[in-house]
Short mmCIF file of C-alpha atoms in Angstrom, two decimals:
data_model
loop_
_atom_site.label_atom_id
_atom_site.label_comp_id
_atom_site.label_asym_id
_atom_site.label_seq_id
_atom_site.Cartn_x
_atom_site.Cartn_y
_atom_site.Cartn_z
CA MET A 1 127.96 110.02 73.20
CA VAL A 2 124.19 110.37 73.14
CA SER A 3 122.27 107.29 74.24
CA LYS A 4 119.44 106.12 72.03
CA SER A 5 115.90 105.66 73.23
CA PRO A 6 115.47 102.17 74.66
CA ARG A 7 113.70 99.64 72.47
CA PRO A 8 111.16 97.31 74.04
CA GLU A 9 113.40 94.29 73.46
CA GLU A 10 116.55 95.82 74.92
CA PRO A 11 117.80 94.98 78.44
CA PRO A 12 117.55 97.81 81.01
CA THR A 13 121.23 98.74 81.08
CA THR A 14 120.40 102.31 82.13
CA SER A 15 118.20 103.87 84.78
CA LEU A 16 115.95 106.87 84.70
CA LYS A 17 118.19 109.84 85.37
CA TYR A 18 117.82 112.11 88.39
CA LEU A 19 117.27 115.82 87.87
CA ASP A 20 120.15 117.97 89.07
CA PRO A 21 118.92 119.94 92.12
CA SER A 22 121.65 122.54 91.58
CA VAL A 23 120.14 123.46 88.21
CA GLN A 24 117.00 125.58 88.28
CA HIS A 25 114.02 123.58 87.07
CA VAL A 26 110.83 125.18 85.83
CA PHE A 27 107.73 123.07 86.42
CA ILE A 28 104.84 123.16 83.97
CA SER A 29 101.22 122.32 84.54
CA PRO A 30 100.76 119.06 82.58
CA SER A 31 98.36 119.29 79.64
CA LYS A 32 96.95 117.17 76.85
CA LYS A 33 99.03 117.13 73.65
CA ILE A 34 97.89 114.05 71.75
CA ASN A 35 94.90 115.11 69.63
CA GLU A 36 95.38 113.15 66.41
CA GLY A 37 97.22 110.18 64.96
CA GLU A 38 100.32 112.14 63.97
CA ASP A 39 100.73 113.13 67.60
CA VAL A 40 101.07 109.46 68.56
CA SER A 41 103.94 109.11 66.09
CA PHE A 42 105.59 112.18 67.62
CA PHE A 43 105.05 110.80 71.11
CA LEU A 44 106.97 107.64 70.16
CA THR A 45 110.00 109.81 69.40
CA SER A 46 109.61 112.13 72.39
CA LYS A 47 111.61 112.52 75.58
CA ALA A 48 108.51 111.53 77.55
CA TYR A 49 108.32 108.17 75.76
CA LYS A 50 112.02 107.53 76.37
CA LYS A 51 111.60 108.20 80.09
CA ILE A 52 108.55 105.97 80.38
CA MET A 53 110.21 103.05 78.59
CA THR A 54 113.45 103.49 80.53
CA PHE A 55 111.63 103.40 83.86
CA LEU A 56 109.47 100.43 82.82
CA LEU A 57 112.49 98.39 81.70
CA GLN A 58 114.35 99.41 84.84
CA LEU A 59 111.57 98.07 87.08
CA ASN A 60 111.14 94.96 84.94
CA GLY A 61 114.83 94.06 85.11
CA ALA A 62 114.77 94.37 88.89
CA MET A 63 112.07 91.70 89.12
CA TYR A 64 114.19 89.00 87.51
CA PRO A 65 115.46 86.49 90.08
CA ARG A 66 119.13 86.95 91.02
CA GLN A 67 121.87 84.39 91.23
CA SER A 68 124.82 84.85 93.56
CA ARG A 69 127.78 82.60 94.16
CA GLY A 70 130.10 82.56 97.15
CA GLU A 71 133.59 81.13 97.19
CA GLY A 72 133.48 77.36 96.90
CA SER A 73 129.69 77.24 97.27
CA LYS A 74 126.79 76.46 95.00
CA PRO A 75 124.88 79.35 93.40
CA THR A 76 122.12 80.85 95.50
CA ILE A 77 118.96 81.97 93.73
CA HIS A 78 116.99 84.89 95.16
CA THR A 79 113.38 85.30 94.08
CA TRP A 80 111.03 88.20 94.68
CA GLU A 81 107.61 86.91 95.60
CA LEU A 82 104.73 89.03 96.84
CA GLY A 83 105.20 89.55 100.57
CA SER A 84 108.77 88.24 100.49
CA PRO A 85 110.86 89.41 103.47
CA ALA A 86 113.86 89.56 101.12
CA VAL A 87 112.41 92.69 99.48
CA GLU A 88 113.45 95.85 101.30
CA PHE A 89 111.12 98.82 101.64
CA SER A 90 112.66 102.27 101.96
CA ARG A 91 111.08 105.13 103.87
CA THR A 92 109.56 106.55 100.69
CA VAL A 93 108.10 103.17 99.71
CA ILE A 94 106.61 102.73 103.18
CA SER A 95 105.15 106.23 103.02
CA LEU A 96 103.60 105.61 99.60
CA ARG A 97 102.09 102.38 100.92
CA LYS A 98 100.38 104.47 103.60
CA LEU A 99 99.13 106.83 100.88
CA VAL A 100 97.52 103.91 99.02
CA ALA A 101 95.99 102.68 102.28
CA ARG A 102 94.54 106.15 102.92
CA LEU A 103 93.01 106.18 99.44
CA ASN A 104 91.56 102.76 100.13
CA ALA A 105 89.92 104.05 103.30
CA VAL A 106 88.16 106.83 101.37
CA ILE A 107 85.98 104.14 99.75
CA ASP A 108 84.22 103.79 103.09
CA GLU A 109 83.33 107.49 102.94
CA ALA A 110 81.62 107.04 99.57
CA PRO A 111 79.62 103.80 99.75
CA PRO A 112 78.16 102.61 96.44
CA GLU A 113 74.58 103.39 95.58
CA THR A 114 72.28 100.46 96.12
CA GLY A 115 70.13 98.82 93.50
CA PRO A 116 70.96 97.08 90.23
CA ARG A 117 72.72 99.02 87.52
CA ARG A 118 74.38 98.04 84.27
CA PHE A 119 77.16 100.60 84.17
CA GLY A 120 79.44 102.27 86.71
CA ASN A 121 78.16 103.31 90.12
CA MET A 122 77.71 107.07 90.47
CA SER A 123 79.26 107.01 93.94
CA PHE A 124 82.67 106.69 92.28
CA ARG A 125 82.36 110.36 91.40
CA LYS A 126 81.95 111.18 95.08
CA TRP A 127 85.05 109.10 95.91
CA TYR A 128 86.97 110.89 93.18
CA GLU A 129 85.83 114.34 94.37
CA ILE A 130 86.97 113.57 97.92
CA VAL A 131 90.40 112.44 96.71
CA GLU A 132 90.70 115.43 94.38
CA SER A 133 89.93 117.84 97.21
CA ARG A 134 92.60 116.23 99.42
CA ILE A 135 95.28 115.47 96.84
CA GLY A 136 97.45 118.41 97.93
CA GLU A 137 97.48 117.45 101.59
CA TYR A 138 98.08 113.79 100.70
CA LEU A 139 101.19 114.71 98.72
CA THR A 140 102.41 116.96 101.53
CA GLU A 141 101.92 114.24 104.12
CA PHE A 142 103.32 111.25 102.24
CA LEU A 143 106.04 112.55 99.90
CA PRO A 144 109.58 113.47 100.99
CA ALA A 145 110.19 117.15 101.58
CA GLN A 146 113.04 117.28 99.06
CA VAL A 147 110.59 116.25 96.34
CA LEU A 148 108.02 118.90 97.17
CA LEU A 149 110.69 121.59 97.57
CA PHE A 150 112.57 120.68 94.41
CA GLY A 151 113.07 123.86 92.40
CA HIS A 152 111.62 125.95 95.22
CA GLY A 153 112.41 129.63 94.84
CA SER A 154 112.20 129.66 91.06
CA GLY A 155 109.56 132.36 91.30
CA ARG A 156 107.00 130.28 89.40
CA ASP A 157 103.47 129.52 90.50
CA ILE A 158 103.71 125.89 89.36
CA ALA A 159 105.53 123.59 91.78
CA ALA A 160 106.50 119.93 91.83
CA LYS A 161 103.30 119.14 93.72
CA ASP A 162 101.21 120.35 90.77
CA GLU A 163 102.81 117.99 88.27
CA LEU A 164 102.84 115.06 90.68
CA GLY A 165 99.21 115.62 91.64
CA THR A 166 98.11 115.54 88.00
CA TYR A 167 99.64 112.11 87.42
CA LEU A 168 98.41 110.69 90.71
CA LEU A 169 94.85 111.93 90.22
CA GLY A 170 94.84 110.58 86.68
CA SER A 171 95.68 107.06 87.83
CA PHE A 172 92.33 106.10 89.39
CA GLY A 173 90.08 106.10 86.34
CA SER A 174 87.65 108.58 84.81
CA ALA A 175 85.01 110.07 87.07
CA GLN A 176 83.16 111.29 83.99
CA ARG A 177 83.05 107.98 82.08
CA LEU A 178 83.13 105.76 85.18
CA ASP A 179 85.83 103.58 83.68
CA TYR A 180 89.43 102.49 84.21
CA GLY A 181 92.08 101.18 81.83
CA SER A 182 95.76 100.83 81.03
CA GLY A 183 96.03 104.57 80.29
CA HIS A 184 95.24 105.32 83.94
CA GLU A 185 97.73 102.66 84.97
CA LEU A 186 100.31 104.46 82.81
CA SER A 187 99.61 107.66 84.74
CA PHE A 188 100.54 105.94 88.02
CA LEU A 189 103.75 104.66 86.44
CA ALA A 190 104.53 108.26 85.46
CA PHE A 191 103.76 109.42 89.03
CA LEU A 192 106.36 107.02 90.42
CA GLY A 193 108.84 107.90 87.65
CA ALA A 194 108.45 111.58 88.49
CA ILE A 195 109.24 110.92 92.16
CA TRP A 196 112.32 108.95 91.03
CA MET A 197 113.57 111.82 88.84
CA LEU A 198 113.12 114.27 91.72
CA GLY A 199 115.30 112.12 93.97
CA GLY A 200 112.46 110.94 96.18
CA PHE A 201 113.52 107.29 96.30
CA GLU A 202 116.61 106.14 98.12
CA LYS A 203 119.77 105.50 96.16
CA ALA A 204 120.69 101.87 96.75
CA GLU A 205 122.25 98.95 94.95
CA PRO A 206 120.66 98.55 91.49
CA GLY A 207 117.39 96.67 91.74
CA VAL A 208 116.84 97.05 95.48
CA GLU A 209 114.71 100.20 95.45
CA GLU A 210 113.05 99.18 92.16
CA ARG A 211 111.82 95.93 93.69
CA GLY A 212 110.46 97.88 96.62
CA ILE A 213 108.56 100.13 94.21
CA VAL A 214 107.02 97.22 92.30
CA LEU A 215 106.08 95.01 95.24
CA GLY A 216 105.63 97.70 97.87
CA VAL A 217 103.77 100.38 95.90
CA ILE A 218 102.54 99.14 92.52
CA GLU A 219 101.05 95.90 93.87
CA PRO A 220 99.04 97.72 96.63
CA TYR A 221 97.95 100.24 93.99
CA LEU A 222 96.66 97.37 91.82
CA GLN A 223 94.79 95.98 94.83
CA LEU A 224 93.20 99.40 95.36
CA ILE A 225 92.18 99.58 91.71
CA ARG A 226 90.64 96.11 91.82
CA ARG A 227 88.59 97.12 94.83
CA LEU A 228 87.45 100.30 93.07
CA ILE A 229 86.43 98.25 90.03
CA LYS A 230 84.43 95.80 92.10
CA VAL A 231 82.83 98.32 94.48
CA TYR A 232 81.90 100.90 91.83
CA ASN A 233 81.54 98.53 88.87
CA LEU A 234 83.95 100.57 86.74
CA GLU A 235 83.79 99.85 83.03
CA PRO A 236 86.88 98.89 81.00
CA ALA A 237 88.31 101.98 79.32
CA GLY A 238 88.74 101.40 75.60
CA SER A 239 88.46 97.64 76.05
CA HIS A 240 89.08 95.26 73.16
CA GLY A 241 86.57 92.89 74.69
CA VAL A 242 87.81 89.33 74.67
CA TRP A 243 90.53 90.34 72.19
CA GLY A 244 92.35 92.43 74.76
CA LEU A 245 94.97 91.04 77.12
CA ASP A 246 93.03 92.28 80.14
CA ASP A 247 90.05 94.60 80.56
CA HIS A 248 91.86 96.96 82.92
CA SER A 249 95.57 96.28 83.60
CA PHE A 250 98.76 95.38 81.79
CA ILE A 251 101.88 95.91 83.91
CA PRO A 252 101.23 93.06 86.40
CA TYR A 253 101.71 90.66 83.47
CA ILE A 254 105.07 92.25 82.70
CA PHE A 255 106.43 92.17 86.25
CA GLY A 256 104.78 88.84 87.06
CA SER A 257 106.36 87.06 84.10
CA ALA A 258 109.74 88.50 85.13
CA GLN A 259 109.29 86.96 88.60
CA PHE A 260 109.27 83.46 87.06
CA ALA A 261 112.09 84.05 84.55
CA PRO A 262 115.52 82.38 84.94
CA ALA A 263 117.87 83.84 87.54
CA ILE A 264 120.49 86.29 86.28
CA SER A 265 123.75 87.67 87.65
CA SER A 266 123.50 91.06 85.94
CA LEU A 267 121.07 93.00 83.78
CA GLU A 268 123.25 92.38 80.73
CA GLN A 269 122.46 88.67 81.02
CA ILE A 270 118.68 88.83 80.72
CA PRO A 271 117.71 85.66 78.81
CA ALA A 272 115.31 85.46 75.91
CA GLU A 273 113.88 82.11 76.99
CA GLY A 274 113.57 79.83 79.99
CA SER A 275 111.99 79.79 83.44
CA LEU A 276 112.89 79.24 87.07
CA PRO A 277 113.25 75.50 87.78
CA ASP A 278 110.26 75.48 90.13
CA ALA A 279 108.10 77.98 88.24
CA PRO A 280 104.58 76.83 87.38
CA ASP A 281 103.78 75.99 83.79
CA PRO A 282 102.21 78.97 81.95
CA ALA A 283 99.30 76.65 81.16
CA GLY A 284 98.38 76.84 84.84
CA VAL A 285 96.37 80.02 84.21
CA ALA A 286 93.58 77.79 82.91
CA LYS A 287 93.44 75.81 86.17
CA VAL A 288 91.65 77.48 89.06
CA ASN A 289 93.53 75.53 91.73
CA ILE A 290 96.92 76.59 90.35
CA VAL A 291 95.82 80.22 90.04
CA GLU A 292 94.63 80.22 93.65
CA ALA A 293 97.93 78.72 94.80
CA GLU A 294 100.03 81.29 92.90
CA ARG A 295 98.03 84.52 92.99
CA ASN A 296 99.29 85.57 96.42
CA ARG A 297 102.95 85.24 95.47
CA ASN A 298 103.08 86.28 91.80
CA MET A 299 101.72 89.38 90.06
CA TYR A 300 100.87 87.59 86.79
CA PHE A 301 98.72 85.01 88.55
CA GLY A 302 97.33 87.74 90.81
CA ALA A 303 95.99 89.55 87.75
CA VAL A 304 94.60 86.30 86.33
CA GLY A 305 93.02 85.56 89.70
CA PHE A 306 91.14 88.86 89.54
CA ILE A 307 89.79 87.83 86.12
CA TYR A 308 88.41 84.68 87.72
CA ASP A 309 86.84 86.87 90.42
CA VAL A 310 84.89 89.03 87.98
CA LYS A 311 84.28 86.74 84.99
CA LYS A 312 82.48 83.46 84.63
CA GLY A 313 82.77 80.68 82.10
CA PRO A 314 85.72 78.85 80.51
CA PHE A 315 89.01 80.75 80.68
CA TRP A 316 89.77 80.17 77.00
CA GLU A 317 86.42 81.73 76.14
CA HIS A 318 86.59 85.02 78.09
CA SER A 319 90.41 85.45 77.96
CA PRO A 320 91.58 83.92 74.65
CA ILE A 321 94.73 86.05 74.42
CA LEU A 322 95.99 84.99 77.84
CA TYR A 323 94.98 81.43 76.99
CA ASP A 324 97.02 81.50 73.77
CA ILE A 325 100.01 82.93 75.63
CA SER A 326 99.74 80.13 78.17
CA GLY A 327 100.79 77.73 75.43
CA VAL A 328 104.24 79.29 75.04
CA ARG A 329 106.82 76.56 75.55
CA ALA A 330 109.92 78.76 75.61
CA GLY A 331 109.31 79.80 79.21
CA TRP A 332 108.46 82.85 81.25
CA ALA A 333 111.38 84.90 79.94
CA LYS A 334 109.92 84.58 76.45
CA ILE A 335 106.53 85.67 77.73
CA ASN A 336 108.11 88.62 79.53
CA LYS A 337 109.87 89.80 76.39
CA GLY A 338 106.65 89.51 74.40
CA MET A 339 104.67 91.36 77.05
CA ILE A 340 106.99 94.37 76.84
CA LYS A 341 106.65 94.47 73.06
CA MET A 342 102.91 94.12 73.37
CA TYR A 343 102.77 96.97 75.92
CA ASN A 344 104.62 99.18 73.48
CA ALA A 345 102.22 98.24 70.68
CA GLU A 346 98.90 98.00 72.50
CA VAL A 347 99.29 100.77 75.09
CA LEU A 348 101.94 103.32 74.15
CA SER A 349 101.19 103.19 70.41
CA LYS A 350 97.39 103.35 70.66
CA PHE A 351 95.64 106.71 70.32
CA PRO A 352 92.63 105.78 72.52
CA VAL A 353 95.01 104.87 75.35
CA VAL A 354 97.62 107.63 75.31
CA GLN A 355 95.43 110.52 74.11
CA HIS A 356 94.68 111.61 77.69
CA PHE A 357 98.26 111.39 78.99
CA PRO A 358 99.36 114.88 80.13
CA PHE A 359 102.81 116.31 79.39
CA GLY A 360 104.71 118.75 81.57
CA SER A 361 108.34 119.42 82.48
CA LEU A 362 109.05 115.96 83.91
CA PHE A 363 107.61 114.15 80.90
CA PRO A 364 108.12 116.81 78.22
CA TRP A 365 106.43 117.03 74.86
CA GLU A 366 109.78 117.43 73.12
CA ARG A 367 111.48 115.33 70.50
CA ASP A 368 114.29 113.13 71.71
CA PRO A 369 117.24 113.96 69.41
CA SER A 370 118.50 110.37 69.65
CA ALA A 371 115.14 108.78 68.80
CA GLU A 372 114.68 106.78 65.63
CA SER A 373 111.65 107.36 63.44
CA PRO A 374 108.86 104.95 64.42
CA VAL A 375 108.25 102.08 62.03
CA THR A 376 105.04 102.59 60.08
CA SER A 377 102.44 100.07 61.20
CA ILE A 378 98.71 99.63 61.56
CA HIS A 379 99.02 101.28 64.99
CA THR A 380 100.56 104.47 63.61
CA SER A 381 98.89 104.64 60.19
CA SER A 382 95.23 104.09 61.08
CA GLN A 383 94.86 106.92 63.59
CA PRO A 384 92.36 109.80 63.68
CA SER A 385 93.36 112.94 61.81
CA LYS A 386 92.64 116.60 62.33
CA THR A 387 90.69 116.76 59.07
CA SER A 388 87.75 114.85 60.52
CA PHE A 389 84.49 116.69 60.97
CA ASN A 390 81.79 116.60 63.55
CA ALA A 391 78.51 114.82 63.10
CA GLY A 392 76.68 118.08 62.49
CA GLY A 393 78.44 118.51 59.15
CA MET A 394 78.98 122.24 59.77
CA GLY A 395 82.62 122.10 58.71
CA LYS A 396 83.99 122.49 62.21
CA PRO A 397 86.79 120.02 62.91
CA SER A 398 85.93 117.50 65.58
CA THR A 399 88.23 117.28 68.58
CA ARG A 400 87.67 113.54 68.63
CA GLY A 401 88.91 112.85 65.11
CA HIS A 402 87.80 109.86 63.12
CA PRO A 403 86.21 107.08 65.12
CA GLN A 404 88.75 104.42 65.93
CA GLU A 405 88.65 101.34 63.81
CA GLY A 406 87.04 98.45 65.62
CA THR A 407 88.45 96.21 68.28
CA LYS A 408 88.61 93.18 66.06
CA ALA A 409 91.47 90.82 66.79
CA PRO A 410 94.57 92.21 65.04
CA TRP A 411 95.41 88.83 63.54
CA ALA A 412 91.92 88.03 62.31
CA SER A 413 91.34 87.52 58.61
CA ASN A 414 89.45 90.05 56.52
CA ILE A 415 86.78 87.50 55.65
CA ALA A 416 83.40 88.55 56.94
CA ALA A 417 81.88 86.54 59.75
CA PRO A 418 78.67 87.21 61.62
CA PRO A 419 78.25 89.64 63.18
CA PRO A 420 80.03 92.06 60.79
CA ALA A 421 83.06 93.69 62.39
CA SER A 422 84.95 96.84 61.50
CA LEU A 423 88.59 96.81 60.54
CA GLY A 424 90.93 96.00 63.39
CA THR A 425 94.12 97.35 64.89
CA ALA A 426 96.89 94.90 64.14
CA ALA A 427 100.05 94.47 66.15
CA PRO A 428 103.10 96.16 64.54
CA TRP A 429 104.63 92.82 63.64
CA ALA A 430 101.48 91.41 62.03
CA ARG A 431 101.71 90.36 58.38
CA PRO A 432 98.45 91.30 56.69
CA SER A 433 99.67 90.07 53.32
CA GLU A 434 99.86 86.47 54.46
CA SER A 435 96.77 84.34 54.87
CA LEU A 436 96.73 82.75 58.29
CA ARG A 437 94.24 80.03 57.54
CA ALA A 438 91.58 78.90 55.12
CA ALA A 439 88.34 80.84 54.94
CA PRO A 440 85.74 79.67 57.46
CA SER A 441 82.54 78.18 56.22
CA ALA A 442 79.37 80.23 56.32
CA GLY A 443 78.28 81.01 59.85
CA GLN A 444 81.55 79.75 61.35
CA LEU A 445 83.85 82.11 63.22
CA PRO A 446 87.57 81.86 62.35
CA ILE A 447 89.90 80.38 64.96
CA THR A 448 91.69 83.21 66.77
CA ARG A 449 95.27 83.55 67.87
CA ALA A 450 97.60 85.91 69.69
CA PRO A 451 98.85 88.92 67.66
CA TRP A 452 102.40 87.58 67.61
CA GLY A 453 101.43 84.06 66.55
CA ASP A 454 103.24 82.22 63.77
CA PRO A 455 101.60 82.56 60.34
CA GLN A 456 101.43 78.79 59.98
CA PRO A 457 98.67 76.49 58.75
CA ILE A 458 96.20 75.20 61.27
CA ALA A 459 97.14 71.55 60.78
CA PRO A 460 100.37 71.57 62.87
CA PHE A 461 98.60 73.01 65.93
CA VAL A 462 97.10 69.75 67.13
CA GLU A 463 100.23 67.83 66.26
CA ALA A 464 102.39 70.27 68.18
CA SER A 465 100.04 70.03 71.12
CA SER A 466 100.25 66.23 71.14
CA THR A 467 104.03 66.19 71.33
CA ARG A 468 104.23 67.83 74.73
CA SER A 469 106.53 66.23 77.24
CA PRO A 470 104.76 63.90 79.70
CA THR A 471 106.17 66.00 82.52
CA THR A 472 104.50 69.15 81.22
CA ARG A 473 101.31 70.07 82.99
CA ASN A 474 98.32 69.65 80.69
CA ILE A 475 94.92 71.21 81.07
CA ASN A 476 91.69 69.39 80.41
CA SER A 477 91.62 67.74 77.01
CA ASN A 478 88.24 69.26 76.22
CA LEU A 479 89.76 72.74 75.89
CA PRO A 480 90.62 74.01 72.40
CA PRO A 481 94.24 73.55 71.25
CA ARG A 482 96.62 76.45 71.80
CA LEU A 483 98.70 77.97 69.11
CA PRO A 484 102.43 77.17 69.03
CA ASN A 485 105.01 79.60 70.37
CA PRO A 486 102.97 82.80 69.90
CA LEU A 487 105.95 85.09 70.55
CA LYS A 488 108.26 83.62 67.90
CA ALA A 489 106.94 85.73 65.04
CA ALA A 490 107.34 88.95 67.02
CA GLU A 491 111.00 88.19 67.67
CA SER A 492 111.66 87.29 64.02
CA GLU A 493 109.95 90.46 62.86
CA SER A 494 111.98 92.55 65.30
CA GLN A 495 115.26 90.98 64.14
CA THR A 496 114.35 91.61 60.51
CA LYS A 497 113.74 95.30 61.22
CA GLN A 498 117.03 95.61 63.09
CA ASN A 499 118.94 94.03 60.18
#
């Protein structure tokens, strides 16, 4: 029986499969394949997409707290905080931590240029050149020998090191554009997934090695990236401005929300709602003191803490999407489920993000025979096509395709508001046919909401906000009201499509 590609809302009942070392494997130098909108649709049905989603869900499921029960004893809940001694690090994880530390040390060899500058610091290119020149020796020093020698003797010039090096080098940002975004983060996820497929991580009880990967490798990688951003002033790559979840990262919000979800006994029991009994209220992201208390033990609050480090002003003003999500009352499990759907829609389904992802033998540009056709949405329909022409008008097709439609909030109305904005990229579950609210008066911006928000009138928002339990932590009353249960519509839409 052929297994179907995992959907974003499905529990991680399977793991990324290992390659059989007894079967000859031919490595391929990874290359760019996504050049137009139709290629994104193909990618969503490809073997590469299936592997990425499988590995992401596998890591996410491992971060859920676990509940164990001994004979005649009360259940014991195990949580996985940052720096927790309960999380085991294998030899490969420890070695990769040393690799990240070595990359961190290279920053000292390429100090930033002095003087004020608006955009990225040119010294990042020097840092990148140093890393690029040493990438081969880094892989040789820090990766297990069985990974580097996998498929050795096939008679090909391309080895495992070539594919792995491409994904690792692509995970630090663009030296040309001096920017970093979720597409580079995706490349690092692929780098770790490739090591997994080649048998580089230890085979242990389900969840043990995965937790080591998330907390022992991905978290230090995120710390490295945050330092690169601050030292070299890297620009957000393809940012949605305030309408994006985060200027640079996405996966810490996935794994961090899983850390606060209810404890489970098995992966088949992943809940759709709820939180750990002692988990902080999601509204705590708008309180600096709560963020500071939680950022060193939780990845979600760690990412929010970095936003506070680099941005000034009210949280609801510079991070309205995260602020809207903080009003979810169904708990961290609900947020986690919505984050995975949002990652699928805003990262894996967006041409500007995935267009630079390279495909080789480990993440092949081949159709998955078990994949279902992607549902037509704004993300897949409004993509650049190969019929676009360059600005010179000479009839030569442009390699860039049509300019992407603007970064307007996907749930915003089509009513013009100053300044004029181009058409936006709506979430796949958005309902453009339904009016979300009355037209704003002249010169007044419409109230914004998360892409999965309920298409309800504005009036119930304040009422819903006033009915909060007295035990629920409230933020200052002078902040704007949140929108109710912003993940409910996404779940309803998903259930409708399944039926």
